[in-house]
Amino acid sequence: MIQARRICLFLALAAVCVGGVIGSCILPPHAGNCDGICPRWYNDVRVGSCRPFTYGCCGGNGNNFITRELCENVCRDPENNPDLICGVFCFVDPCDTPCPNIPQATCFRLCGCRAIWIYNGEDVTSRCRN
């Protein structure tokens, strides 16, 4: 299981505390519940970089960063996420089989032969194991 850490960052004279950072970095972008237009960045695990998206200014999830630099420092820095440098090669893609209990879940390959399944922004990996 991915161990989340709390990282508190001071931005624009306001303290913003991001909880469960590493777990948040694998979530899909979520626009939130409001109709605002707030440019943000999210970590895209499929392409391995931080990408822009439009946030509705409230709600959403933790994969939501004010700047690209902040996104990269939190999600792409090997010191914060050792899985980025594990160097393990897997002969069978861990995402080849769907989650039997939640077929709608999206599989995200982590380091080597490890994978997690996400459904509605929640890690459901434990419910996908046989």
Short mmCIF file of N, CA and C in Angstrom, two decimals:
data_model
loop_
_atom_site.label_atom_id
_atom_site.label_comp_id
_atom_site.label_asym_id
_atom_site.label_seq_id
_atom_site.Cartn_x
_atom_site.Cartn_y
_atom_site.Cartn_z
N MET A 1 0.84 -1.16 0.00
CA MET A 1 0.00 0.00 0.00
C MET A 1 0.90 1.24 0.00
N ILE A 2 0.46 2.20 -0.70
CA ILE A 2 1.22 3.44 -0.79
C ILE A 2 1.10 4.17 0.54
N GLN A 3 2.23 4.58 1.08
CA GLN A 3 2.21 5.30 2.34
C GLN A 3 2.18 6.79 2.04
N ALA A 4 1.13 7.43 2.50
CA ALA A 4 0.98 8.86 2.25
C ALA A 4 1.69 9.65 3.34
N ARG A 5 2.19 10.78 2.96
CA ARG A 5 2.83 11.69 3.91
C ARG A 5 2.09 13.01 3.87
N ARG A 6 2.20 13.76 4.90
CA ARG A 6 1.62 15.10 4.90
C ARG A 6 2.74 16.09 4.60
N ILE A 7 2.49 16.92 3.62
CA ILE A 7 3.45 17.95 3.25
C ILE A 7 2.73 19.28 3.33
N CYS A 8 3.22 20.17 4.14
CA CYS A 8 2.61 21.49 4.25
C CYS A 8 3.45 22.49 3.48
N LEU A 9 2.80 23.23 2.64
CA LEU A 9 3.47 24.19 1.77
C LEU A 9 2.88 25.57 2.02
N PHE A 10 3.74 26.56 2.07
CA PHE A 10 3.27 27.92 2.26
C PHE A 10 3.28 28.64 0.93
N LEU A 11 2.10 29.00 0.44
CA LEU A 11 1.96 29.66 -0.85
C LEU A 11 1.13 30.92 -0.68
N ALA A 12 1.58 31.98 -1.26
CA ALA A 12 0.85 33.25 -1.27
C ALA A 12 0.39 33.65 0.13
N LEU A 13 1.30 33.50 1.10
CA LEU A 13 1.06 33.87 2.50
C LEU A 13 -0.05 33.08 3.16
N ALA A 14 -0.48 31.98 2.55
CA ALA A 14 -1.51 31.13 3.16
C ALA A 14 -0.93 29.73 3.27
N ALA A 15 -1.20 29.06 4.37
CA ALA A 15 -0.72 27.69 4.53
C ALA A 15 -1.72 26.75 3.88
N VAL A 16 -1.21 25.96 2.96
CA VAL A 16 -2.04 24.97 2.29
C VAL A 16 -1.47 23.62 2.67
N CYS A 17 -2.24 22.81 3.33
CA CYS A 17 -1.74 21.51 3.74
C CYS A 17 -2.33 20.44 2.84
N VAL A 18 -1.44 19.67 2.20
CA VAL A 18 -1.86 18.63 1.28
C VAL A 18 -1.67 17.29 1.99
N GLY A 19 -2.75 16.57 2.27
CA GLY A 19 -2.67 15.29 2.97
C GLY A 19 -2.69 14.14 1.99
N GLY A 20 -2.05 13.06 2.34
CA GLY A 20 -2.06 11.89 1.49
C GLY A 20 -1.48 12.18 0.12
N VAL A 21 -0.37 12.86 0.09
CA VAL A 21 0.17 13.40 -1.16
C VAL A 21 0.42 12.33 -2.20
N ILE A 22 1.17 11.30 -1.88
CA ILE A 22 1.53 10.32 -2.89
C ILE A 22 0.30 9.60 -3.40
N GLY A 23 -0.62 9.25 -2.52
CA GLY A 23 -1.88 8.64 -2.96
C GLY A 23 -2.68 9.57 -3.84
N SER A 24 -2.64 10.86 -3.54
CA SER A 24 -3.38 11.84 -4.34
C SER A 24 -2.80 11.98 -5.73
N CYS A 25 -1.51 11.78 -5.88
CA CYS A 25 -0.84 11.96 -7.17
C CYS A 25 -1.28 10.95 -8.22
N ILE A 26 -1.93 9.87 -7.83
CA ILE A 26 -2.37 8.88 -8.80
C ILE A 26 -3.84 9.02 -9.15
N LEU A 27 -4.54 9.92 -8.49
CA LEU A 27 -5.96 10.10 -8.78
C LEU A 27 -6.16 10.83 -10.10
N PRO A 28 -7.28 10.58 -10.77
CA PRO A 28 -7.58 11.34 -11.99
C PRO A 28 -7.94 12.77 -11.62
N PRO A 29 -7.79 13.73 -12.54
CA PRO A 29 -8.17 15.11 -12.22
C PRO A 29 -9.67 15.18 -11.95
N HIS A 30 -10.06 16.01 -11.00
CA HIS A 30 -11.48 16.16 -10.65
C HIS A 30 -11.79 17.65 -10.61
N ALA A 31 -12.71 18.09 -11.45
CA ALA A 31 -13.03 19.52 -11.55
C ALA A 31 -13.68 20.08 -10.30
N GLY A 32 -14.25 19.22 -9.46
CA GLY A 32 -14.90 19.70 -8.25
C GLY A 32 -16.38 19.96 -8.46
N ASN A 33 -16.99 20.62 -7.45
CA ASN A 33 -18.43 20.78 -7.43
C ASN A 33 -18.91 22.17 -7.84
N CYS A 34 -18.02 23.10 -8.04
CA CYS A 34 -18.41 24.47 -8.33
C CYS A 34 -18.20 24.80 -9.81
N ASP A 35 -18.73 25.94 -10.22
CA ASP A 35 -18.69 26.34 -11.63
C ASP A 35 -17.62 27.38 -11.92
N GLY A 36 -16.69 27.59 -11.00
CA GLY A 36 -15.63 28.58 -11.22
C GLY A 36 -14.63 28.10 -12.27
N ILE A 37 -13.72 28.99 -12.60
CA ILE A 37 -12.64 28.64 -13.54
C ILE A 37 -11.32 28.95 -12.86
N CYS A 38 -10.70 27.92 -12.32
CA CYS A 38 -9.42 28.05 -11.64
C CYS A 38 -8.41 27.16 -12.36
N PRO A 39 -7.45 27.75 -13.08
CA PRO A 39 -6.43 26.93 -13.75
C PRO A 39 -5.58 26.18 -12.73
N ARG A 40 -5.43 24.90 -12.91
CA ARG A 40 -4.65 24.07 -12.00
C ARG A 40 -3.85 23.05 -12.78
N TRP A 41 -3.03 22.29 -12.05
CA TRP A 41 -2.19 21.23 -12.62
C TRP A 41 -2.47 19.94 -11.87
N TYR A 42 -2.40 18.81 -12.59
CA TYR A 42 -2.55 17.49 -11.97
C TYR A 42 -1.45 16.57 -12.50
N ASN A 43 -1.11 15.56 -11.70
CA ASN A 43 -0.13 14.57 -12.13
C ASN A 43 -0.83 13.50 -12.95
N ASP A 44 -0.43 13.35 -14.21
CA ASP A 44 -1.01 12.35 -15.11
C ASP A 44 -0.10 11.13 -15.10
N VAL A 45 -0.52 10.08 -14.38
CA VAL A 45 0.33 8.89 -14.26
C VAL A 45 0.47 8.14 -15.57
N ARG A 46 -0.46 8.34 -16.48
CA ARG A 46 -0.39 7.62 -17.77
C ARG A 46 0.74 8.15 -18.66
N VAL A 47 1.03 9.44 -18.59
CA VAL A 47 2.10 10.01 -19.42
C VAL A 47 3.34 10.37 -18.61
N GLY A 48 3.23 10.32 -17.28
CA GLY A 48 4.39 10.58 -16.44
C GLY A 48 4.79 12.03 -16.34
N SER A 49 3.81 12.94 -16.37
CA SER A 49 4.12 14.36 -16.20
C SER A 49 2.89 15.09 -15.66
N CYS A 50 3.12 16.32 -15.25
CA CYS A 50 2.03 17.16 -14.75
C CYS A 50 1.40 17.91 -15.91
N ARG A 51 0.06 17.95 -15.93
CA ARG A 51 -0.67 18.57 -17.03
C ARG A 51 -1.71 19.54 -16.49
N PRO A 52 -2.06 20.56 -17.28
CA PRO A 52 -3.06 21.54 -16.82
C PRO A 52 -4.48 21.00 -16.93
N PHE A 53 -5.36 21.52 -16.07
CA PHE A 53 -6.79 21.24 -16.18
C PHE A 53 -7.55 22.41 -15.55
N THR A 54 -8.84 22.49 -15.83
CA THR A 54 -9.67 23.56 -15.27
C THR A 54 -10.41 23.03 -14.06
N TYR A 55 -10.15 23.64 -12.92
CA TYR A 55 -10.75 23.28 -11.64
C TYR A 55 -11.92 24.23 -11.39
N GLY A 56 -13.00 23.72 -10.84
CA GLY A 56 -14.18 24.53 -10.57
C GLY A 56 -14.07 25.41 -9.33
N CYS A 57 -12.94 25.38 -8.65
CA CYS A 57 -12.61 26.24 -7.50
C CYS A 57 -13.11 25.72 -6.15
N CYS A 58 -13.78 24.57 -6.10
CA CYS A 58 -14.12 23.96 -4.80
C CYS A 58 -14.33 22.46 -4.99
N GLY A 59 -14.13 21.70 -3.90
CA GLY A 59 -14.28 20.25 -3.98
C GLY A 59 -13.10 19.62 -4.69
N GLY A 60 -13.34 18.54 -5.41
CA GLY A 60 -12.27 17.87 -6.14
C GLY A 60 -11.50 16.90 -5.26
N ASN A 61 -10.26 16.63 -5.65
CA ASN A 61 -9.42 15.72 -4.87
C ASN A 61 -8.01 16.32 -4.71
N GLY A 62 -7.12 15.56 -4.12
CA GLY A 62 -5.79 16.07 -3.81
C GLY A 62 -4.84 16.20 -4.98
N ASN A 63 -5.19 15.66 -6.15
CA ASN A 63 -4.33 15.79 -7.33
C ASN A 63 -4.69 17.10 -8.01
N ASN A 64 -4.36 18.20 -7.36
CA ASN A 64 -4.80 19.53 -7.75
C ASN A 64 -3.76 20.52 -7.21
N PHE A 65 -2.96 21.07 -8.11
CA PHE A 65 -1.86 21.92 -7.69
C PHE A 65 -1.93 23.28 -8.37
N ILE A 66 -1.55 24.31 -7.64
CA ILE A 66 -1.64 25.68 -8.15
C ILE A 66 -0.65 25.92 -9.28
N THR A 67 0.51 25.30 -9.23
CA THR A 67 1.52 25.49 -10.28
C THR A 67 2.05 24.14 -10.76
N ARG A 68 2.62 24.16 -11.94
CA ARG A 68 3.25 22.95 -12.48
C ARG A 68 4.43 22.55 -11.60
N GLU A 69 5.20 23.54 -11.17
CA GLU A 69 6.37 23.27 -10.34
C GLU A 69 5.99 22.55 -9.05
N LEU A 70 4.91 22.99 -8.42
CA LEU A 70 4.46 22.35 -7.19
C LEU A 70 4.03 20.91 -7.47
N CYS A 71 3.29 20.70 -8.54
CA CYS A 71 2.87 19.36 -8.94
C CYS A 71 4.08 18.45 -9.14
N GLU A 72 5.06 18.94 -9.87
CA GLU A 72 6.26 18.14 -10.14
C GLU A 72 7.07 17.88 -8.87
N ASN A 73 7.18 18.89 -8.01
CA ASN A 73 7.94 18.71 -6.77
C ASN A 73 7.31 17.67 -5.87
N VAL A 74 5.98 17.63 -5.83
CA VAL A 74 5.29 16.70 -4.95
C VAL A 74 5.17 15.31 -5.58
N CYS A 75 4.76 15.25 -6.84
CA CYS A 75 4.42 13.96 -7.46
C CYS A 75 5.52 13.34 -8.30
N ARG A 76 6.41 14.13 -8.86
CA ARG A 76 7.40 13.59 -9.79
C ARG A 76 8.79 13.50 -9.18
N ASP A 77 8.98 13.99 -7.97
CA ASP A 77 10.29 13.98 -7.32
C ASP A 77 10.56 12.59 -6.73
N PRO A 78 11.62 11.90 -7.16
CA PRO A 78 11.92 10.57 -6.63
C PRO A 78 12.08 10.53 -5.11
N GLU A 79 12.49 11.63 -4.50
CA GLU A 79 12.61 11.64 -3.04
C GLU A 79 11.25 11.50 -2.38
N ASN A 80 10.21 12.08 -2.99
CA ASN A 80 8.86 11.97 -2.45
C ASN A 80 8.18 10.68 -2.88
N ASN A 81 8.59 10.12 -4.00
CA ASN A 81 7.93 8.94 -4.56
C ASN A 81 8.98 7.95 -5.07
N PRO A 82 9.47 7.05 -4.21
CA PRO A 82 10.52 6.12 -4.60
C PRO A 82 10.13 5.21 -5.76
N ASP A 83 8.84 5.01 -6.01
CA ASP A 83 8.42 4.15 -7.12
C ASP A 83 8.88 4.68 -8.47
N LEU A 84 9.19 5.97 -8.56
CA LEU A 84 9.61 6.54 -9.83
C LEU A 84 10.97 6.02 -10.27
N ILE A 85 11.76 5.53 -9.32
CA ILE A 85 13.12 5.10 -9.66
C ILE A 85 13.39 3.64 -9.33
N CYS A 86 12.35 2.84 -9.19
CA CYS A 86 12.58 1.47 -8.72
C CYS A 86 13.30 0.61 -9.74
N GLY A 87 13.10 0.85 -11.04
CA GLY A 87 13.83 0.12 -12.06
C GLY A 87 13.48 -1.34 -12.19
N VAL A 88 12.33 -1.76 -11.73
CA VAL A 88 11.92 -3.16 -11.83
C VAL A 88 11.16 -3.35 -13.14
N PHE A 89 11.51 -4.38 -13.89
CA PHE A 89 10.81 -4.66 -15.14
C PHE A 89 9.82 -5.79 -14.90
N CYS A 90 8.61 -5.64 -15.43
CA CYS A 90 7.58 -6.65 -15.26
C CYS A 90 7.28 -7.29 -16.62
N PHE A 91 7.30 -8.61 -16.67
CA PHE A 91 7.04 -9.31 -17.93
C PHE A 91 5.55 -9.39 -18.25
N VAL A 92 4.70 -9.28 -17.24
CA VAL A 92 3.25 -9.30 -17.45
C VAL A 92 2.70 -7.99 -16.89
N ASP A 93 1.98 -7.26 -17.72
CA ASP A 93 1.40 -5.99 -17.29
C ASP A 93 0.38 -6.24 -16.18
N PRO A 94 0.55 -5.62 -15.01
CA PRO A 94 -0.38 -5.86 -13.91
C PRO A 94 -1.79 -5.34 -14.20
N CYS A 95 -1.95 -4.56 -15.24
CA CYS A 95 -3.28 -4.03 -15.59
C CYS A 95 -3.94 -4.84 -16.70
N ASP A 96 -3.38 -6.01 -17.03
CA ASP A 96 -3.97 -6.84 -18.08
C ASP A 96 -5.34 -7.40 -17.70
N THR A 97 -5.56 -7.61 -16.42
CA THR A 97 -6.85 -8.16 -15.98
C THR A 97 -7.63 -7.09 -15.24
N PRO A 98 -8.95 -7.04 -15.44
CA PRO A 98 -9.77 -6.04 -14.75
C PRO A 98 -9.98 -6.42 -13.29
N CYS A 99 -10.48 -5.48 -12.54
CA CYS A 99 -10.85 -5.73 -11.15
C CYS A 99 -12.13 -6.57 -11.17
N PRO A 100 -12.09 -7.82 -10.67
CA PRO A 100 -13.26 -8.69 -10.79
C PRO A 100 -14.49 -8.18 -10.02
N ASN A 101 -14.28 -7.54 -8.90
CA ASN A 101 -15.40 -7.08 -8.08
C ASN A 101 -15.94 -5.71 -8.48
N ILE A 102 -15.10 -4.91 -9.14
CA ILE A 102 -15.51 -3.57 -9.58
C ILE A 102 -14.97 -3.37 -10.99
N PRO A 103 -15.65 -3.91 -12.02
CA PRO A 103 -15.12 -3.85 -13.39
C PRO A 103 -14.95 -2.43 -13.93
N GLN A 104 -15.63 -1.44 -13.34
CA GLN A 104 -15.52 -0.06 -13.81
C GLN A 104 -14.27 0.63 -13.28
N ALA A 105 -13.57 0.00 -12.35
CA ALA A 105 -12.37 0.60 -11.75
C ALA A 105 -11.28 0.75 -12.81
N THR A 106 -10.50 1.82 -12.68
CA THR A 106 -9.39 2.08 -13.60
C THR A 106 -8.10 1.61 -12.96
N CYS A 107 -7.32 0.85 -13.72
CA CYS A 107 -6.05 0.34 -13.22
C CYS A 107 -4.93 1.32 -13.54
N PHE A 108 -4.08 1.57 -12.56
CA PHE A 108 -2.90 2.41 -12.74
C PHE A 108 -1.68 1.57 -12.37
N ARG A 109 -0.76 1.42 -13.32
CA ARG A 109 0.45 0.65 -13.07
C ARG A 109 1.43 1.51 -12.29
N LEU A 110 1.93 0.94 -11.23
CA LEU A 110 2.95 1.62 -10.44
C LEU A 110 4.30 1.04 -10.84
N CYS A 111 5.20 0.98 -9.93
CA CYS A 111 6.53 0.47 -10.19
C CYS A 111 6.51 -1.04 -10.43
N GLY A 112 7.21 -1.48 -11.46
CA GLY A 112 7.34 -2.90 -11.72
C GLY A 112 6.01 -3.58 -11.93
N CYS A 113 5.74 -4.60 -11.16
CA CYS A 113 4.53 -5.40 -11.34
C CYS A 113 3.40 -4.98 -10.40
N ARG A 114 3.50 -3.84 -9.81
CA ARG A 114 2.47 -3.38 -8.89
C ARG A 114 1.47 -2.50 -9.62
N ALA A 115 0.23 -2.56 -9.17
CA ALA A 115 -0.83 -1.73 -9.74
C ALA A 115 -1.84 -1.42 -8.66
N ILE A 116 -2.59 -0.37 -8.88
CA ILE A 116 -3.71 -0.06 -8.00
C ILE A 116 -4.92 0.20 -8.88
N TRP A 117 -6.09 0.01 -8.30
CA TRP A 117 -7.34 0.29 -9.00
C TRP A 117 -8.05 1.43 -8.29
N ILE A 118 -8.54 2.38 -9.09
CA ILE A 118 -9.25 3.55 -8.57
C ILE A 118 -10.66 3.55 -9.14
N TYR A 119 -11.65 3.80 -8.28
CA TYR A 119 -13.04 3.93 -8.72
C TYR A 119 -13.67 5.11 -7.97
N ASN A 120 -14.21 6.05 -8.71
CA ASN A 120 -14.80 7.27 -8.12
C ASN A 120 -13.83 7.98 -7.18
N GLY A 121 -12.57 8.04 -7.56
CA GLY A 121 -11.57 8.74 -6.77
C GLY A 121 -11.10 8.00 -5.54
N GLU A 122 -11.51 6.75 -5.37
CA GLU A 122 -11.15 5.97 -4.19
C GLU A 122 -10.27 4.79 -4.59
N ASP A 123 -9.27 4.49 -3.79
CA ASP A 123 -8.42 3.33 -4.01
C ASP A 123 -9.20 2.08 -3.60
N VAL A 124 -9.54 1.24 -4.58
CA VAL A 124 -10.32 0.02 -4.32
C VAL A 124 -9.48 -1.24 -4.53
N THR A 125 -8.17 -1.10 -4.51
CA THR A 125 -7.26 -2.21 -4.78
C THR A 125 -7.54 -3.41 -3.89
N SER A 126 -7.80 -3.18 -2.62
CA SER A 126 -8.03 -4.31 -1.70
C SER A 126 -9.27 -5.10 -2.09
N ARG A 127 -10.23 -4.47 -2.74
CA ARG A 127 -11.44 -5.17 -3.17
C ARG A 127 -11.26 -5.85 -4.53
N CYS A 128 -10.12 -5.65 -5.17
CA CYS A 128 -9.87 -6.23 -6.49
C CYS A 128 -9.03 -7.49 -6.42
N ARG A 129 -8.41 -7.74 -5.31
CA ARG A 129 -7.56 -8.93 -5.17
C ARG A 129 -8.42 -10.17 -5.01
N ASN A 130 -8.00 -11.26 -5.64
CA ASN A 130 -8.75 -12.52 -5.53
C ASN A 130 -8.46 -13.22 -4.23
#
